Structures are given as C-alpha cells and as structure tokens.
PDB file of N, CA and C in Angstrom:
ATOM      1  N   LEU A 246     -98.628-186.100 -47.199  1.00  0.00           N
ATOM      2  CA  LEU A 246     -97.328-186.407 -46.999  1.00  0.00           C
ATOM      3  C   LEU A 246     -96.045-187.075 -46.674  1.00  0.00           C
ATOM      4  N   ILE A 247     -96.575-187.812 -46.041  1.00  0.00           N
ATOM      5  CA  ILE A 247     -95.855-188.627 -45.526  1.00  0.00           C
ATOM      6  C   ILE A 247     -95.574-190.051 -46.413  1.00  0.00           C
ATOM      7  N   TRP A 248     -95.637-190.576 -47.048  1.00  0.00           N
ATOM      8  CA  TRP A 248     -96.165-192.106 -48.054  1.00  0.00           C
ATOM      9  C   TRP A 248     -94.812-191.551 -49.525  1.00  0.00           C
ATOM     10  N   PRO A 249     -94.962-190.078 -49.855  1.00  0.00           N
ATOM     11  CA  PRO A 249     -94.170-189.573 -51.041  1.00  0.00           C
ATOM     12  C   PRO A 249     -92.707-189.355 -49.730  1.00  0.00           C
ATOM     13  N   VAL A 250     -92.911-188.188 -49.133  1.00  0.00           N
ATOM     14  CA  VAL A 250     -91.707-188.701 -48.096  1.00  0.00           C
ATOM     15  C   VAL A 250     -90.833-189.795 -47.379  1.00  0.00           C
ATOM     16  N   ALA A 251     -91.592-190.893 -46.867  1.00  0.00           N
ATOM     17  CA  ALA A 251     -90.861-192.374 -46.784  1.00  0.00           C
ATOM     18  C   ALA A 251     -90.535-192.650 -48.093  1.00  0.00           C
ATOM     19  N   LEU A 252     -91.503-192.748 -49.260  1.00  0.00           N
ATOM     20  CA  LEU A 252     -90.132-193.531 -50.300  1.00  0.00           C
ATOM     21  C   LEU A 252     -89.192-192.352 -50.181  1.00  0.00           C
ATOM     22  N   VAL A 253     -88.950-190.857 -50.689  1.00  0.00           N
ATOM     23  CA  VAL A 253     -87.618-190.655 -51.031  1.00  0.00           C
ATOM     24  C   VAL A 253     -86.552-191.133 -49.965  1.00  0.00           C
ATOM     25  N   GLU A 254     -87.487-190.692 -48.705  1.00  0.00           N
ATOM     26  CA  GLU A 254     -85.643-190.944 -47.150  1.00  0.00           C
ATOM     27  C   GLU A 254     -85.603-192.427 -47.803  1.00  0.00           C
ATOM     28  N   VAL A 255     -86.212-193.123 -47.828  1.00  0.00           N
ATOM     29  CA  VAL A 255     -86.007-194.813 -47.858  1.00  0.00           C
ATOM     30  C   VAL A 255     -85.463-195.018 -49.285  1.00  0.00           C
ATOM     31  N   LEU A 256     -85.474-194.632 -50.399  1.00  0.00           N
ATOM     32  CA  LEU A 256     -85.109-195.210 -51.511  1.00  0.00           C
ATOM     33  C   LEU A 256     -83.211-194.482 -51.812  1.00  0.00           C
ATOM     34  N   ALA A 257     -83.886-193.294 -50.911  1.00  0.00           N
ATOM     35  CA  ALA A 257     -83.011-192.582 -52.049  1.00  0.00           C
ATOM     36  C   ALA A 257     -81.612-192.922 -49.982  1.00  0.00           C
ATOM     37  N   GLY A 258     -81.973-193.938 -49.276  1.00  0.00           N
ATOM     38  CA  GLY A 258     -81.226-193.825 -48.253  1.00  0.00           C
ATOM     39  C   GLY A 258     -80.543-195.209 -49.018  1.00  0.00           C
ATOM     40  N   ALA A 259     -80.441-195.978 -49.145  1.00  0.00           N
ATOM     41  CA  ALA A 259     -80.866-197.261 -50.259  1.00  0.00           C
ATOM     42  C   ALA A 259     -79.530-197.409 -50.945  1.00  0.00           C
ATOM     43  N   MET A 260     -79.711-196.012 -51.821  1.00  0.00           N
ATOM     44  CA  MET A 260     -79.081-195.644 -53.046  1.00  0.00           C
ATOM     45  C   MET A 260     -78.010-194.948 -51.892  1.00  0.00           C
ATOM     46  N   LEU A 261     -77.618-194.678 -50.887  1.00  0.00           N
ATOM     47  CA  LEU A 261     -76.686-194.153 -50.468  1.00  0.00           C
ATOM     48  C   LEU A 261     -75.621-195.333 -50.047  1.00  0.00           C
ATOM     49  N   VAL A 262     -76.121-196.169 -49.051  1.00  0.00           N
ATOM     50  CA  VAL A 262     -75.835-197.197 -48.927  1.00  0.00           C
ATOM     51  C   VAL A 262     -74.868-198.689 -49.742  1.00  0.00           C
ATOM     52  N   LEU A 263     -76.075-198.061 -51.169  1.00  0.00           N
ATOM     53  CA  LEU A 263     -74.977-199.289 -51.992  1.00  0.00           C
ATOM     54  C   LEU A 263     -74.156-198.002 -52.456  1.00  0.00           C
ATOM     55  N   GLY A 264     -73.423-197.055 -53.164  1.00  0.00           N
ATOM     56  CA  GLY A 264     -73.239-196.514 -53.321  1.00  0.00           C
ATOM     57  C   GLY A 264     -73.802-196.332 -55.100  1.00  0.00           C
ATOM     58  N   TRP A 265     -74.840-195.969 -55.308  1.00  0.00           N
ATOM     59  CA  TRP A 265     -75.693-196.388 -56.266  1.00  0.00           C
ATOM     60  C   TRP A 265     -76.490-194.902 -57.000  1.00  0.00           C
ATOM     61  N   LYS A 266     -75.839-194.052 -57.536  1.00  0.00           N
ATOM     62  CA  LYS A 266     -76.388-192.837 -58.212  1.00  0.00           C
ATOM     63  C   LYS A 266     -76.310-191.830 -57.171  1.00  0.00           C
ATOM     64  N   THR A 267     -75.115-191.901 -56.400  1.00  0.00           N
ATOM     65  CA  THR A 267     -75.002-191.606 -54.851  1.00  0.00           C
ATOM     66  C   THR A 267     -75.300-190.438 -54.926  1.00  0.00           C
ATOM     67  N   ARG A 268     -74.461-189.241 -55.999  1.00  0.00           N
ATOM     68  CA  ARG A 268     -75.356-187.402 -56.199  1.00  0.00           C
ATOM     69  C   ARG A 268     -76.242-187.071 -55.680  1.00  0.00           C
ATOM     70  N   TRP A 269     -76.865-188.145 -56.866  1.00  0.00           N
ATOM     71  CA  TRP A 269     -79.234-188.250 -57.223  1.00  0.00           C
ATOM     72  C   TRP A 269     -79.501-188.517 -55.616  1.00  0.00           C
ATOM     73  N   ALA A 270     -78.792-189.477 -55.291  1.00  0.00           N
ATOM     74  CA  ALA A 270     -79.459-189.427 -54.236  1.00  0.00           C
ATOM     75  C   ALA A 270     -79.749-188.123 -52.960  1.00  0.00           C
ATOM     76  N   THR A 271     -78.288-188.331 -52.760  1.00  0.00           N
ATOM     77  CA  THR A 271     -77.911-186.862 -52.021  1.00  0.00           C
ATOM     78  C   THR A 271     -78.050-185.521 -52.637  1.00  0.00           C
ATOM     79  N   LEU A 272     -78.438-185.531 -53.497  1.00  0.00           N
ATOM     80  CA  LEU A 272     -79.377-183.970 -54.190  1.00  0.00           C
ATOM     81  C   LEU A 272     -81.274-184.108 -53.876  1.00  0.00           C
ATOM     82  N   ALA A 273     -81.144-185.551 -53.410  1.00  0.00           N
ATOM     83  CA  ALA A 273     -82.923-185.728 -53.065  1.00  0.00           C
ATOM     84  C   ALA A 273     -82.921-184.615 -51.546  1.00  0.00           C
ATOM     85  N   LEU A 274     -82.178-186.092 -50.930  1.00  0.00           N
ATOM     86  CA  LEU A 274     -81.536-185.395 -49.250  1.00  0.00           C
ATOM     87  C   LEU A 274     -81.585-183.828 -49.371  1.00  0.00           C
ATOM     88  N   ILE A 275     -80.769-183.875 -50.140  1.00  0.00           N
ATOM     89  CA  ILE A 275     -80.606-182.276 -49.284  1.00  0.00           C
ATOM     90  C   ILE A 275     -81.716-181.394 -50.113  1.00  0.00           C
ATOM     91  N   VAL A 276     -82.333-181.330 -50.842  1.00  0.00           N
ATOM     92  CA  VAL A 276     -83.657-180.504 -50.830  1.00  0.00           C
ATOM     93  C   VAL A 276     -84.609-181.126 -50.044  1.00  0.00           C
ATOM     94  N   PHE A 277     -84.740-182.100 -49.451  1.00  0.00           N
ATOM     95  CA  PHE A 277     -86.001-182.382 -48.625  1.00  0.00           C
ATOM     96  C   PHE A 277     -84.994-182.044 -47.411  1.00  0.00           C
ATOM     97  N   THR A 278     -84.122-182.253 -46.665  1.00  0.00           N
ATOM     98  CA  THR A 278     -83.699-181.896 -45.360  1.00  0.00           C
ATOM     99  C   THR A 278     -83.584-180.237 -45.455  1.00  0.00           C
ATOM    100  N   VAL A 279     -83.088-179.425 -46.287  1.00  0.00           N
ATOM    101  CA  VAL A 279     -83.425-177.951 -45.591  1.00  0.00           C
ATOM    102  C   VAL A 279     -85.027-177.316 -45.917  1.00  0.00           C
ATOM    103  N   PRO A 280     -85.649-177.346 -46.149  1.00  0.00           N
ATOM    104  CA  PRO A 280     -87.087-177.420 -45.826  1.00  0.00           C
ATOM    105  C   PRO A 280     -87.470-177.905 -44.572  1.00  0.00           C
ATOM    106  N   ALA A 281     -87.012-179.130 -44.864  1.00  0.00           N
ATOM    107  CA  ALA A 281     -88.187-179.722 -43.321  1.00  0.00           C
ATOM    108  C   ALA A 281     -86.924-179.113 -41.565  1.00  0.00           C
ATOM    109  N   THR A 282     -86.238-178.687 -41.972  1.00  0.00           N
ATOM    110  CA  THR A 282     -85.412-178.537 -41.143  1.00  0.00           C
ATOM    111  C   THR A 282     -86.113-176.538 -40.503  1.00  0.00           C
ATOM    112  N   LEU A 283     -86.263-175.787 -41.860  1.00  0.00           N
ATOM    113  CA  LEU A 283     -86.784-174.691 -41.635  1.00  0.00           C
ATOM    114  C   LEU A 283     -87.531-174.009 -41.484  1.00  0.00           C
ATOM    115  N   ILE A 284     -88.687-174.800 -41.985  1.00  0.00           N
ATOM    116  CA  ILE A 284     -89.565-175.395 -41.640  1.00  0.00           C
ATOM    117  C   ILE A 284     -90.486-176.196 -39.617  1.00  0.00           C
ATOM    118  N   PHE A 285     -89.525-177.817 -39.436  1.00  0.00           N
ATOM    119  CA  PHE A 285     -90.020-178.013 -38.231  1.00  0.00           C
ATOM    120  C   PHE A 285     -89.105-177.504 -36.761  1.00  0.00           C
ATOM    121  N   HIS A 286     -87.696-177.369 -36.996  1.00  0.00           N
ATOM    122  CA  HIS A 286     -86.976-176.726 -36.350  1.00  0.00           C
ATOM    123  C   HIS A 286     -86.804-175.408 -36.749  1.00  0.00           C
ATOM    124  N   ALA A 287     -87.406-175.278 -36.470  1.00  0.00           N
ATOM    125  CA  ALA A 287     -87.369-173.481 -36.007  1.00  0.00           C
ATOM    126  C   ALA A 287     -87.567-172.535 -35.557  1.00  0.00           C
ATOM    127  N   TYR A 288     -86.268-173.288 -34.196  1.00  0.00           N
ATOM    128  CA  TYR A 288     -86.643-173.200 -33.022  1.00  0.00           C
ATOM    129  C   TYR A 288     -86.167-171.976 -32.137  1.00  0.00           C
ATOM    130  N   TRP A 289     -86.004-170.650 -33.574  1.00  0.00           N
ATOM    131  CA  TRP A 289     -85.962-168.990 -33.165  1.00  0.00           C
ATOM    132  C   TRP A 289     -87.438-168.559 -32.824  1.00  0.00           C
ATOM    133  N   SER A 290     -88.427-169.318 -32.944  1.00  0.00           N
ATOM    134  CA  SER A 290     -89.842-168.869 -33.033  1.00  0.00           C
ATOM    135  C   SER A 290     -90.756-169.523 -32.009  1.00  0.00           C
ATOM    136  N   VAL A 291     -90.623-170.928 -31.068  1.00  0.00           N
ATOM    137  CA  VAL A 291     -91.204-171.350 -30.974  1.00  0.00           C
ATOM    138  C   VAL A 291     -91.131-170.411 -28.645  1.00  0.00           C
ATOM    139  N   PRO A 292     -91.545-171.198 -27.792  1.00  0.00           N
ATOM    140  CA  PRO A 292     -91.986-170.860 -26.621  1.00  0.00           C
ATOM    141  C   PRO A 292     -90.353-171.739 -26.391  1.00  0.00           C
ATOM    142  N   ALA A 293     -90.304-171.035 -25.542  1.00  0.00           N
ATOM    143  CA  ALA A 293     -88.811-171.065 -24.168  1.00  0.00           C
ATOM    144  C   ALA A 293     -88.931-172.028 -23.791  1.00  0.00           C
ATOM    145  N   ASP A 294     -89.501-173.162 -23.284  1.00  0.00           N
ATOM    146  CA  ASP A 294     -89.570-174.534 -22.914  1.00  0.00           C
ATOM    147  C   ASP A 294     -89.592-175.580 -24.449  1.00  0.00           C
ATOM    148  N   GLN A 295     -89.179-175.105 -25.403  1.00  0.00           N
ATOM    149  CA  GLN A 295     -89.014-175.524 -26.119  1.00  0.00           C
ATOM    150  C   GLN A 295     -87.423-175.603 -26.577  1.00  0.00           C
ATOM    151  N   PHE A 296     -87.189-174.353 -26.790  1.00  0.00           N
ATOM    152  CA  PHE A 296     -86.222-173.059 -27.161  1.00  0.00           C
ATOM    153  C   PHE A 296     -85.478-174.543 -27.634  1.00  0.00           C
ATOM    154  N   MET A 297     -84.858-175.121 -26.686  1.00  0.00           N
ATOM    155  CA  MET A 297     -83.193-175.863 -26.283  1.00  0.00           C
ATOM    156  C   MET A 297     -83.210-177.086 -26.888  1.00  0.00           C
ATOM    157  N   ASN A 298     -84.105-178.004 -27.325  1.00  0.00           N
ATOM    158  CA  ASN A 298     -85.107-179.043 -27.846  1.00  0.00           C
ATOM    159  C   ASN A 298     -84.965-178.916 -29.601  1.00  0.00           C
ATOM    160  N   GLN A 299     -85.528-177.934 -29.823  1.00  0.00           N
ATOM    161  CA  GLN A 299     -85.295-177.511 -31.199  1.00  0.00           C
ATOM    162  C   GLN A 299     -84.222-177.076 -32.171  1.00  0.00           C
ATOM    163  N   GLN A 300     -83.625-176.706 -30.861  1.00  0.00           N
ATOM    164  CA  GLN A 300     -82.169-176.297 -31.402  1.00  0.00           C
ATOM    165  C   GLN A 300     -81.422-176.930 -31.573  1.00  0.00           C
ATOM    166  N   ILE A 301     -81.652-178.328 -30.718  1.00  0.00           N
ATOM    167  CA  ILE A 301     -80.542-179.505 -31.126  1.00  0.00           C
ATOM    168  C   ILE A 301     -80.952-180.266 -32.069  1.00  0.00           C
ATOM    169  N   HIS A 302     -82.194-180.663 -32.186  1.00  0.00           N
ATOM    170  CA  HIS A 302     -82.808-180.859 -33.660  1.00  0.00           C
ATOM    171  C   HIS A 302     -82.136-179.616 -35.493  1.00  0.00           C
ATOM    172  N   PHE A 303     -82.282-178.275 -34.963  1.00  0.00           N
ATOM    173  CA  PHE A 303     -81.283-177.817 -36.171  1.00  0.00           C
ATOM    174  C   PHE A 303     -80.629-178.421 -36.593  1.00  0.00           C
ATOM    175  N   MET A 304     -79.811-177.801 -34.935  1.00  0.00           N
ATOM    176  CA  MET A 304     -77.793-177.963 -35.292  1.00  0.00           C
ATOM    177  C   MET A 304     -77.724-180.159 -36.244  1.00  0.00           C
ATOM    178  N   LYS A 305     -78.671-180.147 -35.078  1.00  0.00           N
ATOM    179  CA  LYS A 305     -78.456-181.992 -36.322  1.00  0.00           C
ATOM    180  C   LYS A 305     -78.275-182.627 -37.679  1.00  0.00           C
ATOM    181  N   ASN A 306     -79.464-181.144 -37.673  1.00  0.00           N
ATOM    182  CA  ASN A 306     -79.775-181.355 -39.003  1.00  0.00           C
ATOM    183  C   ASN A 306     -78.580-180.631 -40.249  1.00  0.00           C
ATOM    184  N   LEU A 307     -78.325-179.692 -39.573  1.00  0.00           N
ATOM    185  CA  LEU A 307     -77.621-179.726 -40.070  1.00  0.00           C
ATOM    186  C   LEU A 307     -76.608-179.690 -39.976  1.00  0.00           C
ATOM    187  N   ALA A 308     -75.120-180.456 -39.747  1.00  0.00           N
ATOM    188  CA  ALA A 308     -74.899-181.732 -39.491  1.00  0.00           C
ATOM    189  C   ALA A 308     -75.036-182.829 -40.127  1.00  0.00           C
ATOM    190  N   ILE A 309     -76.023-183.900 -40.585  1.00  0.00           N
ATOM    191  CA  ILE A 309     -76.741-184.378 -41.373  1.00  0.00           C
ATOM    192  C   ILE A 309     -76.150-183.238 -42.707  1.00  0.00           C
ATOM    193  N   LEU A 310     -76.654-182.114 -42.702  1.00  0.00           N
ATOM    194  CA  LEU A 310     -76.693-181.544 -44.642  1.00  0.00           C
ATOM    195  C   LEU A 310     -75.627-181.631 -44.185  1.00  0.00           C
ATOM    196  N   GLY A 311     -74.965-181.178 -43.739  1.00  0.00           N
ATOM    197  CA  GLY A 311     -72.902-180.818 -44.240  1.00  0.00           C
ATOM    198  C   GLY A 311     -72.750-182.488 -44.851  1.00  0.00           C
ATOM    199  N   GLY A 312     -72.679-183.376 -43.853  1.00  0.00           N
ATOM    200  CA  GLY A 312     -71.894-184.730 -44.472  1.00  0.00           C
ATOM    201  C   GLY A 312     -73.240-184.720 -45.596  1.00  0.00           C
ATOM    202  N   LEU A 313     -73.992-184.576 -45.986  1.00  0.00           N
ATOM    203  CA  LEU A 313     -74.307-184.085 -47.114  1.00  0.00           C
ATOM    204  C   LEU A 313     -73.689-184.327 -48.776  1.00  0.00           C
ATOM    205  N   LEU A 314     -73.652-182.835 -47.973  1.00  0.00           N
ATOM    206  CA  LEU A 314     -72.646-182.179 -49.120  1.00  0.00           C
ATOM    207  C   LEU A 314     -71.659-182.342 -49.088  1.00  0.00           C
ATOM    208  N   SER A 315     -70.546-183.115 -48.190  1.00  0.00           N
ATOM    209  CA  SER A 315     -69.356-184.043 -48.443  1.00  0.00           C
ATOM    210  C   SER A 315     -68.834-185.256 -49.358  1.00  0.00           C
ATOM    211  N   VAL A 316     -70.844-185.576 -49.298  1.00  0.00           N
ATOM    212  CA  VAL A 316     -70.814-186.784 -50.091  1.00  0.00           C
ATOM    213  C   VAL A 316     -71.625-186.717 -51.400  1.00  0.00           C
ATOM    214  N   PHE A 317     -71.890-185.738 -51.351  1.00  0.00           N
ATOM    215  CA  PHE A 317     -72.365-184.514 -52.984  1.00  0.00           C
ATOM    216  C   PHE A 317     -70.871-184.687 -53.513  1.00  0.00           C
ATOM    217  N   ALA A 318     -70.402-183.714 -52.898  1.00  0.00           N
ATOM    218  CA  ALA A 318     -68.702-182.949 -52.914  1.00  0.00           C
ATOM    219  C   ALA A 318     -67.597-184.391 -53.451  1.00  0.00           C
ATOM    220  N   ASN A 319     -67.629-185.208 -53.006  1.00  0.00           N
ATOM    221  CA  ASN A 319     -66.408-186.261 -53.287  1.00  0.00           C
ATOM    222  C   ASN A 319     -66.793-187.754 -53.995  1.00  0.00           C
ATOM    223  N   GLY A 320     -68.425-188.212 -53.988  1.00  0.00           N
ATOM    224  CA  GLY A 320     -68.471-189.257 -54.362  1.00  0.00           C
ATOM    225  C   GLY A 320     -69.327-190.060 -53.776  1.00  0.00           C
ATOM    226  N   SER A 321     -68.898-191.292 -54.231  1.00  0.00           N
ATOM    227  CA  SER A 321     -69.334-192.404 -53.334  1.00  0.00           C
ATOM    228  C   SER A 321     -67.268-192.460 -53.330  1.00  0.00           C
ATOM    229  N   GLY A 322     -67.653-194.065 -52.468  1.00  0.00           N
ATOM    230  CA  GLY A 322     -67.039-194.464 -51.805  1.00  0.00           C
ATOM    231  C   GLY A 322     -66.663-195.572 -52.712  1.00  0.00           C
ATOM    232  N   ARG A 323     -64.716-196.319 -51.878  1.00  0.00           N
ATOM    233  CA  ARG A 323     -64.436-197.244 -52.328  1.00  0.00           C
ATOM    234  C   ARG A 323     -64.517-198.052 -53.141  1.00  0.00           C
ATOM    235  N   TYR A 324     -66.191-198.731 -51.967  1.00  0.00           N
ATOM    236  CA  TYR A 324     -66.993-200.511 -52.597  1.00  0.00           C
ATOM    237  C   TYR A 324     -68.186-199.617 -53.200  1.00  0.00           C
ATOM    238  N   ALA A 325     -68.466-198.442 -53.593  1.00  0.00           N
ATOM    239  CA  ALA A 325     -69.934-198.556 -54.119  1.00  0.00           C
ATOM    240  C   ALA A 325     -70.188-199.011 -55.328  1.00  0.00           C
ATOM    241  N   LEU A 326     -71.242-199.707 -56.270  1.00  0.00           N
ATOM    242  CA  LEU A 326     -71.796-200.335 -56.874  1.00  0.00           C
ATOM    243  C   LEU A 326     -71.236-198.765 -58.287  1.00  0.00           C
ATOM    244  N   ASP A 327     -71.389-198.043 -58.506  1.00  0.00           N
ATOM    245  CA  ASP A 327     -70.680-196.866 -59.218  1.00  0.00           C
ATOM    246  C   ASP A 327     -69.368-196.839 -59.441  1.00  0.00           C
ATOM    247  N   ARG A 328     -68.567-197.853 -58.549  1.00  0.00           N
ATOM    248  CA  ARG A 328     -67.600-197.091 -58.648  1.00  0.00           C
ATOM    249  C   ARG A 328     -66.704-198.454 -60.156  1.00  0.00           C
ATOM    250  N   PRO A 329     -66.367-197.456 -60.539  1.00  0.00           N
ATOM    251  CA  PRO A 329     -65.501-197.891 -62.606  1.00  0.00           C
ATOM    252  C   PRO A 329     -64.378-198.672 -62.185  1.00  0.00           C
TER     253      PRO A 329
END
C-alpha cells in the first residue's frame, strides 16, 4: 500500500499548499490520518520501553488532525488558487 498512500499524501499535500480544492484535500488526509494513528501509534498496547515514543507520535498526529480540521472548517487562505 505504500504507492497509493504516497500518492495520496503527495497530491493532497500539494493541493493544500496551492490552495486548490482544499476541503477535498483535507478530507483525504483526515481519512488517512485517523486510522494510521490508531493502528500504528497505539501506545496503550506497546511494551513499556516504546510507550513514550508511541504516545508522542500519537499526540503529534492528533495535533496534525486538529490543523486539518481547522483548514477544513475555514477553507483555503488568502493566496489560494480557489480564491474568488
């Protein structure tokens, strides 16, 4: 699944940077980030020596998710391609 995931991340990231179809790009990244966070950074079920590292990555992804939700709610910015 590395190639489809890489394609989604690169295309959606470029769409965010350019401000083109921003809400669709954030929605795609949200749909990717939530399961990836829950599957790969499940700090509650890892050995004690990995707990802190996985918890830090989990919280980092939550912060990214918060930023994506903010962009989804507010739309693209002043310099976006979609700006009327």
